[in-house]
């Protein structure tokens, strides 16, 4: 099962993240072959770390919660909280290879549970294809996978533009205007 695990940094961390970086990397290395998406969320300028996002394949909810709470930054009290939500992959374009430095944004939508229709990937915007700005999309679903509760997307754009790329898709999935949040993000990993 896929889970979207998002931890939010405690304000005023300073150098504490760097002090535990090797422990964090060593822990994440154990899951390397199970990540579909990983990386930090960033402040509006794209400079400061504000949290951590992972879409990871684990056997069940208990394993997703262990993944979150056994993480060294969590164990050291560097996060204020985390969410672990079941996810279903809709699209995953691999990282850009054109060498351009472009901002990326993580857009998250939430809504009241709605029965899954099964044709959600047919609703993806045309921007999801090769050369488009939509790099990753996943539904957030209830634990048995029968209802959608939201979505996540990574868009190669700044937050305001990213929300506009995702909004039509999210609104169709929610069957109403979806509550969307957006924050700068970058791909993570040792290299």
JSON list of C-alpha atoms in Angstrom, two decimals:
[
{"chain": "A", "resi": 1, "resn": "UNK", "atom": "CA", "xyz": [0.00, 0.00, 0.00]},
{"chain": "A", "resi": 2, "resn": "UNK", "atom": "CA", "xyz": [1.10, 3.53, -0.70]},
{"chain": "A", "resi": 3, "resn": "UNK", "atom": "CA", "xyz": [0.98, 6.16, 2.05]},
{"chain": "A", "resi": 4, "resn": "UNK", "atom": "CA", "xyz": [1.52, 9.90, 1.86]},
{"chain": "A", "resi": 5, "resn": "UNK", "atom": "CA", "xyz": [3.47, 10.80, 5.00]},
{"chain": "A", "resi": 6, "resn": "UNK", "atom": "CA", "xyz": [3.90, 14.52, 5.68]},
{"chain": "A", "resi": 7, "resn": "UNK", "atom": "CA", "xyz": [5.72, 15.82, 8.76]},
{"chain": "A", "resi": 8, "resn": "UNK", "atom": "CA", "xyz": [5.81, 19.52, 9.68]},
{"chain": "A", "resi": 9, "resn": "UNK", "atom": "CA", "xyz": [8.94, 21.09, 11.16]},
{"chain": "A", "resi": 10, "resn": "UNK", "atom": "CA", "xyz": [8.94, 22.61, 14.61]},
{"chain": "A", "resi": 11, "resn": "UNK", "atom": "CA", "xyz": [9.48, 26.39, 14.23]},
{"chain": "A", "resi": 12, "resn": "UNK", "atom": "CA", "xyz": [12.97, 27.74, 14.90]},
{"chain": "A", "resi": 13, "resn": "UNK", "atom": "CA", "xyz": [14.96, 24.57, 14.22]},
{"chain": "A", "resi": 14, "resn": "UNK", "atom": "CA", "xyz": [18.22, 26.27, 13.34]},
{"chain": "A", "resi": 15, "resn": "UNK", "atom": "CA", "xyz": [20.99, 23.75, 12.77]},
{"chain": "A", "resi": 16, "resn": "UNK", "atom": "CA", "xyz": [19.24, 20.80, 14.45]},
{"chain": "A", "resi": 17, "resn": "UNK", "atom": "CA", "xyz": [18.23, 19.26, 11.09]},
{"chain": "A", "resi": 18, "resn": "UNK", "atom": "CA", "xyz": [21.84, 19.36, 9.92]},
{"chain": "A", "resi": 19, "resn": "UNK", "atom": "CA", "xyz": [23.09, 17.86, 13.19]},
{"chain": "A", "resi": 20, "resn": "UNK", "atom": "CA", "xyz": [20.91, 14.76, 12.60]},
{"chain": "A", "resi": 21, "resn": "UNK", "atom": "CA", "xyz": [21.19, 14.66, 8.80]},
{"chain": "A", "resi": 22, "resn": "UNK", "atom": "CA", "xyz": [23.30, 11.50, 8.62]},
{"chain": "A", "resi": 23, "resn": "UNK", "atom": "CA", "xyz": [20.94, 9.63, 10.95]},
{"chain": "A", "resi": 24, "resn": "UNK", "atom": "CA", "xyz": [18.02, 10.80, 8.80]},
{"chain": "A", "resi": 25, "resn": "UNK", "atom": "CA", "xyz": [19.72, 9.68, 5.57]},
{"chain": "A", "resi": 26, "resn": "UNK", "atom": "CA", "xyz": [20.70, 6.31, 7.01]},
{"chain": "A", "resi": 27, "resn": "UNK", "atom": "CA", "xyz": [17.11, 5.72, 8.09]},
{"chain": "A", "resi": 28, "resn": "UNK", "atom": "CA", "xyz": [15.73, 6.76, 4.68]},
{"chain": "A", "resi": 29, "resn": "UNK", "atom": "CA", "xyz": [18.25, 4.51, 2.90]},
{"chain": "A", "resi": 30, "resn": "UNK", "atom": "CA", "xyz": [16.34, 1.54, 4.36]},
{"chain": "A", "resi": 31, "resn": "UNK", "atom": "CA", "xyz": [13.27, 2.57, 2.31]},
{"chain": "A", "resi": 32, "resn": "UNK", "atom": "CA", "xyz": [15.01, 3.74, -0.88]},
{"chain": "A", "resi": 33, "resn": "UNK", "atom": "CA", "xyz": [13.38, 1.14, -3.15]},
{"chain": "A", "resi": 34, "resn": "UNK", "atom": "CA", "xyz": [9.92, 1.88, -1.72]},
{"chain": "A", "resi": 35, "resn": "UNK", "atom": "CA", "xyz": [9.72, 5.64, -2.34]},
{"chain": "A", "resi": 36, "resn": "UNK", "atom": "CA", "xyz": [7.64, 7.05, -5.14]},
{"chain": "A", "resi": 37, "resn": "UNK", "atom": "CA", "xyz": [8.14, 10.62, -3.96]},
{"chain": "A", "resi": 38, "resn": "UNK", "atom": "CA", "xyz": [10.28, 12.23, -1.32]},
{"chain": "A", "resi": 39, "resn": "UNK", "atom": "CA", "xyz": [11.60, 15.62, -0.42]},
{"chain": "A", "resi": 40, "resn": "UNK", "atom": "CA", "xyz": [11.33, 18.63, 1.84]},
{"chain": "A", "resi": 41, "resn": "UNK", "atom": "CA", "xyz": [8.68, 21.30, 1.82]},
{"chain": "A", "resi": 42, "resn": "UNK", "atom": "CA", "xyz": [10.13, 24.82, 1.77]},
{"chain": "A", "resi": 43, "resn": "UNK", "atom": "CA", "xyz": [9.21, 28.35, 2.76]},
{"chain": "A", "resi": 44, "resn": "UNK", "atom": "CA", "xyz": [7.86, 30.80, 0.16]},
{"chain": "A", "resi": 45, "resn": "UNK", "atom": "CA", "xyz": [11.40, 31.78, -0.90]},
{"chain": "A", "resi": 46, "resn": "UNK", "atom": "CA", "xyz": [12.38, 28.14, -1.39]},
{"chain": "A", "resi": 47, "resn": "UNK", "atom": "CA", "xyz": [15.25, 28.54, 1.07]},
{"chain": "A", "resi": 48, "resn": "UNK", "atom": "CA", "xyz": [14.16, 27.17, 4.45]},
{"chain": "A", "resi": 49, "resn": "UNK", "atom": "CA", "xyz": [13.07, 23.60, 5.24]},
{"chain": "A", "resi": 50, "resn": "UNK", "atom": "CA", "xyz": [9.48, 23.53, 6.62]},
{"chain": "A", "resi": 51, "resn": "UNK", "atom": "CA", "xyz": [8.69, 19.82, 6.59]},
{"chain": "A", "resi": 52, "resn": "UNK", "atom": "CA", "xyz": [9.16, 16.50, 4.88]},
{"chain": "A", "resi": 53, "resn": "UNK", "atom": "CA", "xyz": [6.98, 14.59, 2.39]},
{"chain": "A", "resi": 54, "resn": "UNK", "atom": "CA", "xyz": [7.23, 10.93, 1.46]},
{"chain": "A", "resi": 55, "resn": "UNK", "atom": "CA", "xyz": [5.02, 8.69, -0.64]},
{"chain": "A", "resi": 56, "resn": "UNK", "atom": "CA", "xyz": [6.19, 5.27, 0.44]},
{"chain": "A", "resi": 57, "resn": "UNK", "atom": "CA", "xyz": [5.04, 1.70, -0.14]},
{"chain": "A", "resi": 58, "resn": "UNK", "atom": "CA", "xyz": [4.53, -0.16, 3.13]},
{"chain": "A", "resi": 59, "resn": "UNK", "atom": "CA", "xyz": [2.33, -3.13, 4.09]},
{"chain": "A", "resi": 60, "resn": "UNK", "atom": "CA", "xyz": [-0.32, -1.23, 6.07]},
{"chain": "A", "resi": 61, "resn": "UNK", "atom": "CA", "xyz": [-1.23, 1.82, 8.16]},
{"chain": "A", "resi": 62, "resn": "UNK", "atom": "CA", "xyz": [0.70, 0.57, 11.19]},
{"chain": "A", "resi": 63, "resn": "UNK", "atom": "CA", "xyz": [3.86, 0.36, 9.07]},
{"chain": "A", "resi": 64, "resn": "UNK", "atom": "CA", "xyz": [3.26, 3.88, 7.71]},
{"chain": "A", "resi": 65, "resn": "UNK", "atom": "CA", "xyz": [2.94, 5.21, 11.25]},
{"chain": "A", "resi": 66, "resn": "UNK", "atom": "CA", "xyz": [6.12, 3.37, 12.30]},
{"chain": "A", "resi": 67, "resn": "UNK", "atom": "CA", "xyz": [7.90, 4.86, 9.27]},
{"chain": "A", "resi": 68, "resn": "UNK", "atom": "CA", "xyz": [6.88, 8.34, 10.49]},
{"chain": "A", "resi": 69, "resn": "UNK", "atom": "CA", "xyz": [7.56, 7.92, 14.21]},
{"chain": "A", "resi": 70, "resn": "UNK", "atom": "CA", "xyz": [10.82, 5.99, 13.99]},
{"chain": "A", "resi": 71, "resn": "UNK", "atom": "CA", "xyz": [12.32, 8.67, 11.73]},
{"chain": "A", "resi": 72, "resn": "UNK", "atom": "CA", "xyz": [15.23, 10.36, 13.56]},
{"chain": "A", "resi": 73, "resn": "UNK", "atom": "CA", "xyz": [13.88, 13.91, 13.14]},
{"chain": "A", "resi": 74, "resn": "UNK", "atom": "CA", "xyz": [10.58, 12.80, 14.70]},
{"chain": "A", "resi": 75, "resn": "UNK", "atom": "CA", "xyz": [12.32, 10.92, 17.51]},
{"chain": "A", "resi": 76, "resn": "UNK", "atom": "CA", "xyz": [14.37, 14.05, 18.30]},
{"chain": "A", "resi": 77, "resn": "UNK", "atom": "CA", "xyz": [11.24, 16.23, 18.49]},
{"chain": "A", "resi": 78, "resn": "UNK", "atom": "CA", "xyz": [12.01, 18.27, 15.37]},
{"chain": "A", "resi": 79, "resn": "UNK", "atom": "CA", "xyz": [8.52, 17.79, 13.91]},
{"chain": "A", "resi": 80, "resn": "UNK", "atom": "CA", "xyz": [5.31, 19.22, 15.36]},
{"chain": "A", "resi": 81, "resn": "UNK", "atom": "CA", "xyz": [3.17, 16.48, 13.88]},
{"chain": "A", "resi": 82, "resn": "UNK", "atom": "CA", "xyz": [2.65, 14.21, 10.92]},
{"chain": "A", "resi": 83, "resn": "UNK", "atom": "CA", "xyz": [-0.12, 12.81, 8.76]},
{"chain": "A", "resi": 84, "resn": "UNK", "atom": "CA", "xyz": [-0.11, 9.36, 7.18]},
{"chain": "A", "resi": 85, "resn": "UNK", "atom": "CA", "xyz": [-2.80, 8.98, 4.52]},
{"chain": "A", "resi": 86, "resn": "UNK", "atom": "CA", "xyz": [-3.33, 6.09, 2.13]},
{"chain": "A", "resi": 87, "resn": "UNK", "atom": "CA", "xyz": [-2.62, 7.06, -1.48]},
{"chain": "A", "resi": 88, "resn": "UNK", "atom": "CA", "xyz": [-3.29, 5.71, -4.96]},
{"chain": "A", "resi": 89, "resn": "UNK", "atom": "CA", "xyz": [-0.85, 6.72, -7.71]},
{"chain": "A", "resi": 90, "resn": "UNK", "atom": "CA", "xyz": [-2.34, 8.37, -10.79]},
{"chain": "A", "resi": 91, "resn": "UNK", "atom": "CA", "xyz": [0.75, 9.70, -12.58]},
{"chain": "A", "resi": 92, "resn": "UNK", "atom": "CA", "xyz": [4.48, 9.89, -11.93]},
{"chain": "A", "resi": 93, "resn": "UNK", "atom": "CA", "xyz": [6.79, 11.65, -14.35]},
{"chain": "A", "resi": 94, "resn": "UNK", "atom": "CA", "xyz": [10.39, 11.12, -13.41]},
{"chain": "A", "resi": 95, "resn": "UNK", "atom": "CA", "xyz": [12.62, 14.10, -12.51]},
{"chain": "A", "resi": 96, "resn": "UNK", "atom": "CA", "xyz": [13.45, 16.62, -15.19]},
{"chain": "A", "resi": 97, "resn": "UNK", "atom": "CA", "xyz": [16.62, 15.86, -17.10]},
{"chain": "A", "resi": 98, "resn": "UNK", "atom": "CA", "xyz": [16.89, 19.19, -18.91]},
{"chain": "A", "resi": 99, "resn": "UNK", "atom": "CA", "xyz": [19.11, 20.59, -16.16]},
{"chain": "A", "resi": 100, "resn": "UNK", "atom": "CA", "xyz": [16.90, 23.65, -15.62]},
{"chain": "A", "resi": 101, "resn": "UNK", "atom": "CA", "xyz": [16.47, 24.86, -12.08]},
{"chain": "A", "resi": 102, "resn": "UNK", "atom": "CA", "xyz": [12.75, 25.43, -11.75]},
{"chain": "A", "resi": 103, "resn": "UNK", "atom": "CA", "xyz": [10.62, 25.74, -8.65]},
{"chain": "A", "resi": 104, "resn": "UNK", "atom": "CA", "xyz": [8.30, 22.91, -7.72]},
{"chain": "A", "resi": 105, "resn": "UNK", "atom": "CA", "xyz": [5.19, 23.09, -5.58]},
{"chain": "A", "resi": 106, "resn": "UNK", "atom": "CA", "xyz": [3.36, 20.44, -3.60]},
{"chain": "A", "resi": 107, "resn": "UNK", "atom": "CA", "xyz": [-0.40, 20.99, -3.90]},
{"chain": "A", "resi": 108, "resn": "UNK", "atom": "CA", "xyz": [-2.65, 19.18, -1.44]},
{"chain": "A", "resi": 109, "resn": "UNK", "atom": "CA", "xyz": [-6.43, 18.99, -1.73]},
{"chain": "A", "resi": 110, "resn": "UNK", "atom": "CA", "xyz": [-8.85, 17.69, 0.87]},
{"chain": "A", "resi": 111, "resn": "UNK", "atom": "CA", "xyz": [-12.58, 17.04, 0.78]},
{"chain": "A", "resi": 112, "resn": "UNK", "atom": "CA", "xyz": [-15.29, 15.01, 2.46]},
{"chain": "A", "resi": 113, "resn": "UNK", "atom": "CA", "xyz": [-15.06, 11.31, 1.53]},
{"chain": "A", "resi": 114, "resn": "UNK", "atom": "CA", "xyz": [-16.55, 10.54, -1.90]},
{"chain": "A", "resi": 115, "resn": "UNK", "atom": "CA", "xyz": [-17.01, 7.09, -3.45]},
{"chain": "A", "resi": 116, "resn": "UNK", "atom": "CA", "xyz": [-14.24, 6.27, -5.92]},
{"chain": "A", "resi": 117, "resn": "UNK", "atom": "CA", "xyz": [-15.31, 6.17, -9.53]},
{"chain": "A", "resi": 118, "resn": "UNK", "atom": "CA", "xyz": [-12.31, 4.25, -10.84]},
{"chain": "A", "resi": 119, "resn": "UNK", "atom": "CA", "xyz": [-11.69, 6.60, -13.79]},
{"chain": "A", "resi": 120, "resn": "UNK", "atom": "CA", "xyz": [-9.81, 9.28, -11.86]},
{"chain": "A", "resi": 121, "resn": "UNK", "atom": "CA", "xyz": [-6.73, 9.21, -14.09]},
{"chain": "A", "resi": 122, "resn": "UNK", "atom": "CA", "xyz": [-8.95, 10.08, -17.07]},
{"chain": "A", "resi": 123, "resn": "UNK", "atom": "CA", "xyz": [-9.60, 13.44, -15.37]},
{"chain": "A", "resi": 124, "resn": "UNK", "atom": "CA", "xyz": [-5.92, 14.43, -15.27]},
{"chain": "A", "resi": 125, "resn": "UNK", "atom": "CA", "xyz": [-5.24, 17.75, -16.97]},
{"chain": "A", "resi": 126, "resn": "UNK", "atom": "CA", "xyz": [-3.36, 17.76, -20.26]},
{"chain": "A", "resi": 127, "resn": "UNK", "atom": "CA", "xyz": [-0.44, 19.33, -18.38]},
{"chain": "A", "resi": 128, "resn": "UNK", "atom": "CA", "xyz": [0.30, 15.87, -16.92]},
{"chain": "A", "resi": 129, "resn": "UNK", "atom": "CA", "xyz": [1.89, 14.55, -20.11]},
{"chain": "A", "resi": 130, "resn": "UNK", "atom": "CA", "xyz": [5.50, 14.76, -21.29]},
{"chain": "A", "resi": 131, "resn": "UNK", "atom": "CA", "xyz": [6.75, 18.33, -21.22]},
{"chain": "A", "resi": 132, "resn": "UNK", "atom": "CA", "xyz": [3.91, 19.48, -18.97]},
{"chain": "A", "resi": 133, "resn": "UNK", "atom": "CA", "xyz": [4.30, 21.02, -15.55]},
{"chain": "A", "resi": 134, "resn": "UNK", "atom": "CA", "xyz": [2.35, 18.36, -13.62]},
{"chain": "A", "resi": 135, "resn": "UNK", "atom": "CA", "xyz": [4.92, 15.81, -12.42]},
{"chain": "A", "resi": 136, "resn": "UNK", "atom": "CA", "xyz": [3.14, 13.66, -9.87]},
{"chain": "A", "resi": 137, "resn": "UNK", "atom": "CA", "xyz": [-0.46, 13.03, -8.81]},
{"chain": "A", "resi": 138, "resn": "UNK", "atom": "CA", "xyz": [-1.98, 10.67, -6.29]},
{"chain": "A", "resi": 139, "resn": "UNK", "atom": "CA", "xyz": [-5.41, 10.32, -4.76]},
{"chain": "A", "resi": 140, "resn": "UNK", "atom": "CA", "xyz": [-5.75, 10.27, -1.02]},
{"chain": "A", "resi": 141, "resn": "UNK", "atom": "CA", "xyz": [-8.19, 7.53, -0.07]},
{"chain": "A", "resi": 142, "resn": "UNK", "atom": "CA", "xyz": [-9.72, 5.94, 3.00]},
{"chain": "A", "resi": 143, "resn": "UNK", "atom": "CA", "xyz": [-7.98, 2.87, 4.40]},
{"chain": "A", "resi": 144, "resn": "UNK", "atom": "CA", "xyz": [-10.05, 0.41, 2.37]},
{"chain": "A", "resi": 145, "resn": "UNK", "atom": "CA", "xyz": [-9.53, 2.44, -0.83]},
{"chain": "A", "resi": 146, "resn": "UNK", "atom": "CA", "xyz": [-13.23, 2.83, -1.64]},
{"chain": "A", "resi": 147, "resn": "UNK", "atom": "CA", "xyz": [-13.54, 6.60, -1.10]},
{"chain": "A", "resi": 148, "resn": "UNK", "atom": "CA", "xyz": [-11.37, 9.56, -2.05]},
{"chain": "A", "resi": 149, "resn": "UNK", "atom": "CA", "xyz": [-10.54, 12.09, 0.65]},
{"chain": "A", "resi": 150, "resn": "UNK", "atom": "CA", "xyz": [-8.18, 14.34, -1.27]},
{"chain": "A", "resi": 151, "resn": "UNK", "atom": "CA", "xyz": [-5.22, 14.44, -3.61]},
{"chain": "A", "resi": 152, "resn": "UNK", "atom": "CA", "xyz": [-1.59, 15.50, -3.83]},
{"chain": "A", "resi": 153, "resn": "UNK", "atom": "CA", "xyz": [0.27, 16.81, -6.83]},
{"chain": "A", "resi": 154, "resn": "UNK", "atom": "CA", "xyz": [3.74, 18.10, -7.63]},
{"chain": "A", "resi": 155, "resn": "UNK", "atom": "CA", "xyz": [3.76, 20.89, -10.19]},
{"chain": "A", "resi": 156, "resn": "UNK", "atom": "CA", "xyz": [6.77, 22.55, -11.77]},
{"chain": "A", "resi": 157, "resn": "UNK", "atom": "CA", "xyz": [5.67, 26.08, -10.98]},
{"chain": "A", "resi": 158, "resn": "UNK", "atom": "CA", "xyz": [5.39, 28.56, -8.14]},
{"chain": "A", "resi": 159, "resn": "UNK", "atom": "CA", "xyz": [2.48, 28.00, -5.69]},
{"chain": "A", "resi": 160, "resn": "UNK", "atom": "CA", "xyz": [-0.13, 30.34, -7.24]},
{"chain": "A", "resi": 161, "resn": "UNK", "atom": "CA", "xyz": [0.37, 28.94, -10.74]},
{"chain": "A", "resi": 162, "resn": "UNK", "atom": "CA", "xyz": [0.53, 25.38, -9.42]},
{"chain": "A", "resi": 163, "resn": "UNK", "atom": "CA", "xyz": [-2.87, 25.74, -7.74]},
{"chain": "A", "resi": 164, "resn": "UNK", "atom": "CA", "xyz": [-4.37, 26.93, -11.03]},
{"chain": "A", "resi": 165, "resn": "UNK", "atom": "CA", "xyz": [-2.96, 23.85, -12.84]},
{"chain": "A", "resi": 166, "resn": "UNK", "atom": "CA", "xyz": [-4.44, 21.49, -10.26]},
{"chain": "A", "resi": 167, "resn": "UNK", "atom": "CA", "xyz": [-7.74, 23.24, -9.41]},
{"chain": "A", "resi": 168, "resn": "UNK", "atom": "CA", "xyz": [-9.91, 21.94, -12.31]},
{"chain": "A", "resi": 169, "resn": "UNK", "atom": "CA", "xyz": [-8.75, 18.37, -11.67]},
{"chain": "A", "resi": 170, "resn": "UNK", "atom": "CA", "xyz": [-9.26, 18.61, -7.89]},
{"chain": "A", "resi": 171, "resn": "UNK", "atom": "CA", "xyz": [-12.69, 20.25, -8.25]},
{"chain": "A", "resi": 172, "resn": "UNK", "atom": "CA", "xyz": [-13.86, 17.45, -10.57]},
{"chain": "A", "resi": 173, "resn": "UNK", "atom": "CA", "xyz": [-12.61, 14.81, -8.14]},
{"chain": "A", "resi": 174, "resn": "UNK", "atom": "CA", "xyz": [-14.28, 16.54, -5.19]},
{"chain": "A", "resi": 175, "resn": "UNK", "atom": "CA", "xyz": [-17.41, 17.31, -7.21]},
{"chain": "A", "resi": 176, "resn": "UNK", "atom": "CA", "xyz": [-17.21, 20.78, -5.63]},
{"chain": "A", "resi": 177, "resn": "UNK", "atom": "CA", "xyz": [-14.58, 23.48, -5.09]},
{"chain": "A", "resi": 178, "resn": "UNK", "atom": "CA", "xyz": [-11.73, 21.64, -3.33]},
{"chain": "A", "resi": 179, "resn": "UNK", "atom": "CA", "xyz": [-9.79, 23.17, -0.46]},
{"chain": "A", "resi": 180, "resn": "UNK", "atom": "CA", "xyz": [-6.25, 23.40, -1.85]},
{"chain": "A", "resi": 181, "resn": "UNK", "atom": "CA", "xyz": [-3.00, 24.32, -0.15]},
{"chain": "A", "resi": 182, "resn": "UNK", "atom": "CA", "xyz": [0.33, 24.82, -1.88]},
{"chain": "A", "resi": 183, "resn": "UNK", "atom": "CA", "xyz": [3.89, 25.05, -0.67]},
{"chain": "A", "resi": 184, "resn": "UNK", "atom": "CA", "xyz": [7.28, 25.03, -2.31]},
{"chain": "A", "resi": 185, "resn": "UNK", "atom": "CA", "xyz": [8.87, 21.58, -2.49]},
{"chain": "A", "resi": 186, "resn": "UNK", "atom": "CA", "xyz": [11.96, 19.92, -3.96]},
{"chain": "A", "resi": 187, "resn": "UNK", "atom": "CA", "xyz": [12.89, 16.33, -4.66]},
{"chain": "A", "resi": 188, "resn": "UNK", "atom": "CA", "xyz": [14.95, 14.76, -1.91]},
{"chain": "A", "resi": 189, "resn": "UNK", "atom": "CA", "xyz": [17.42, 11.96, -1.57]},
{"chain": "A", "resi": 190, "resn": "UNK", "atom": "CA", "xyz": [21.15, 11.64, -1.06]},
{"chain": "A", "resi": 191, "resn": "UNK", "atom": "CA", "xyz": [21.92, 12.51, -4.68]}
]
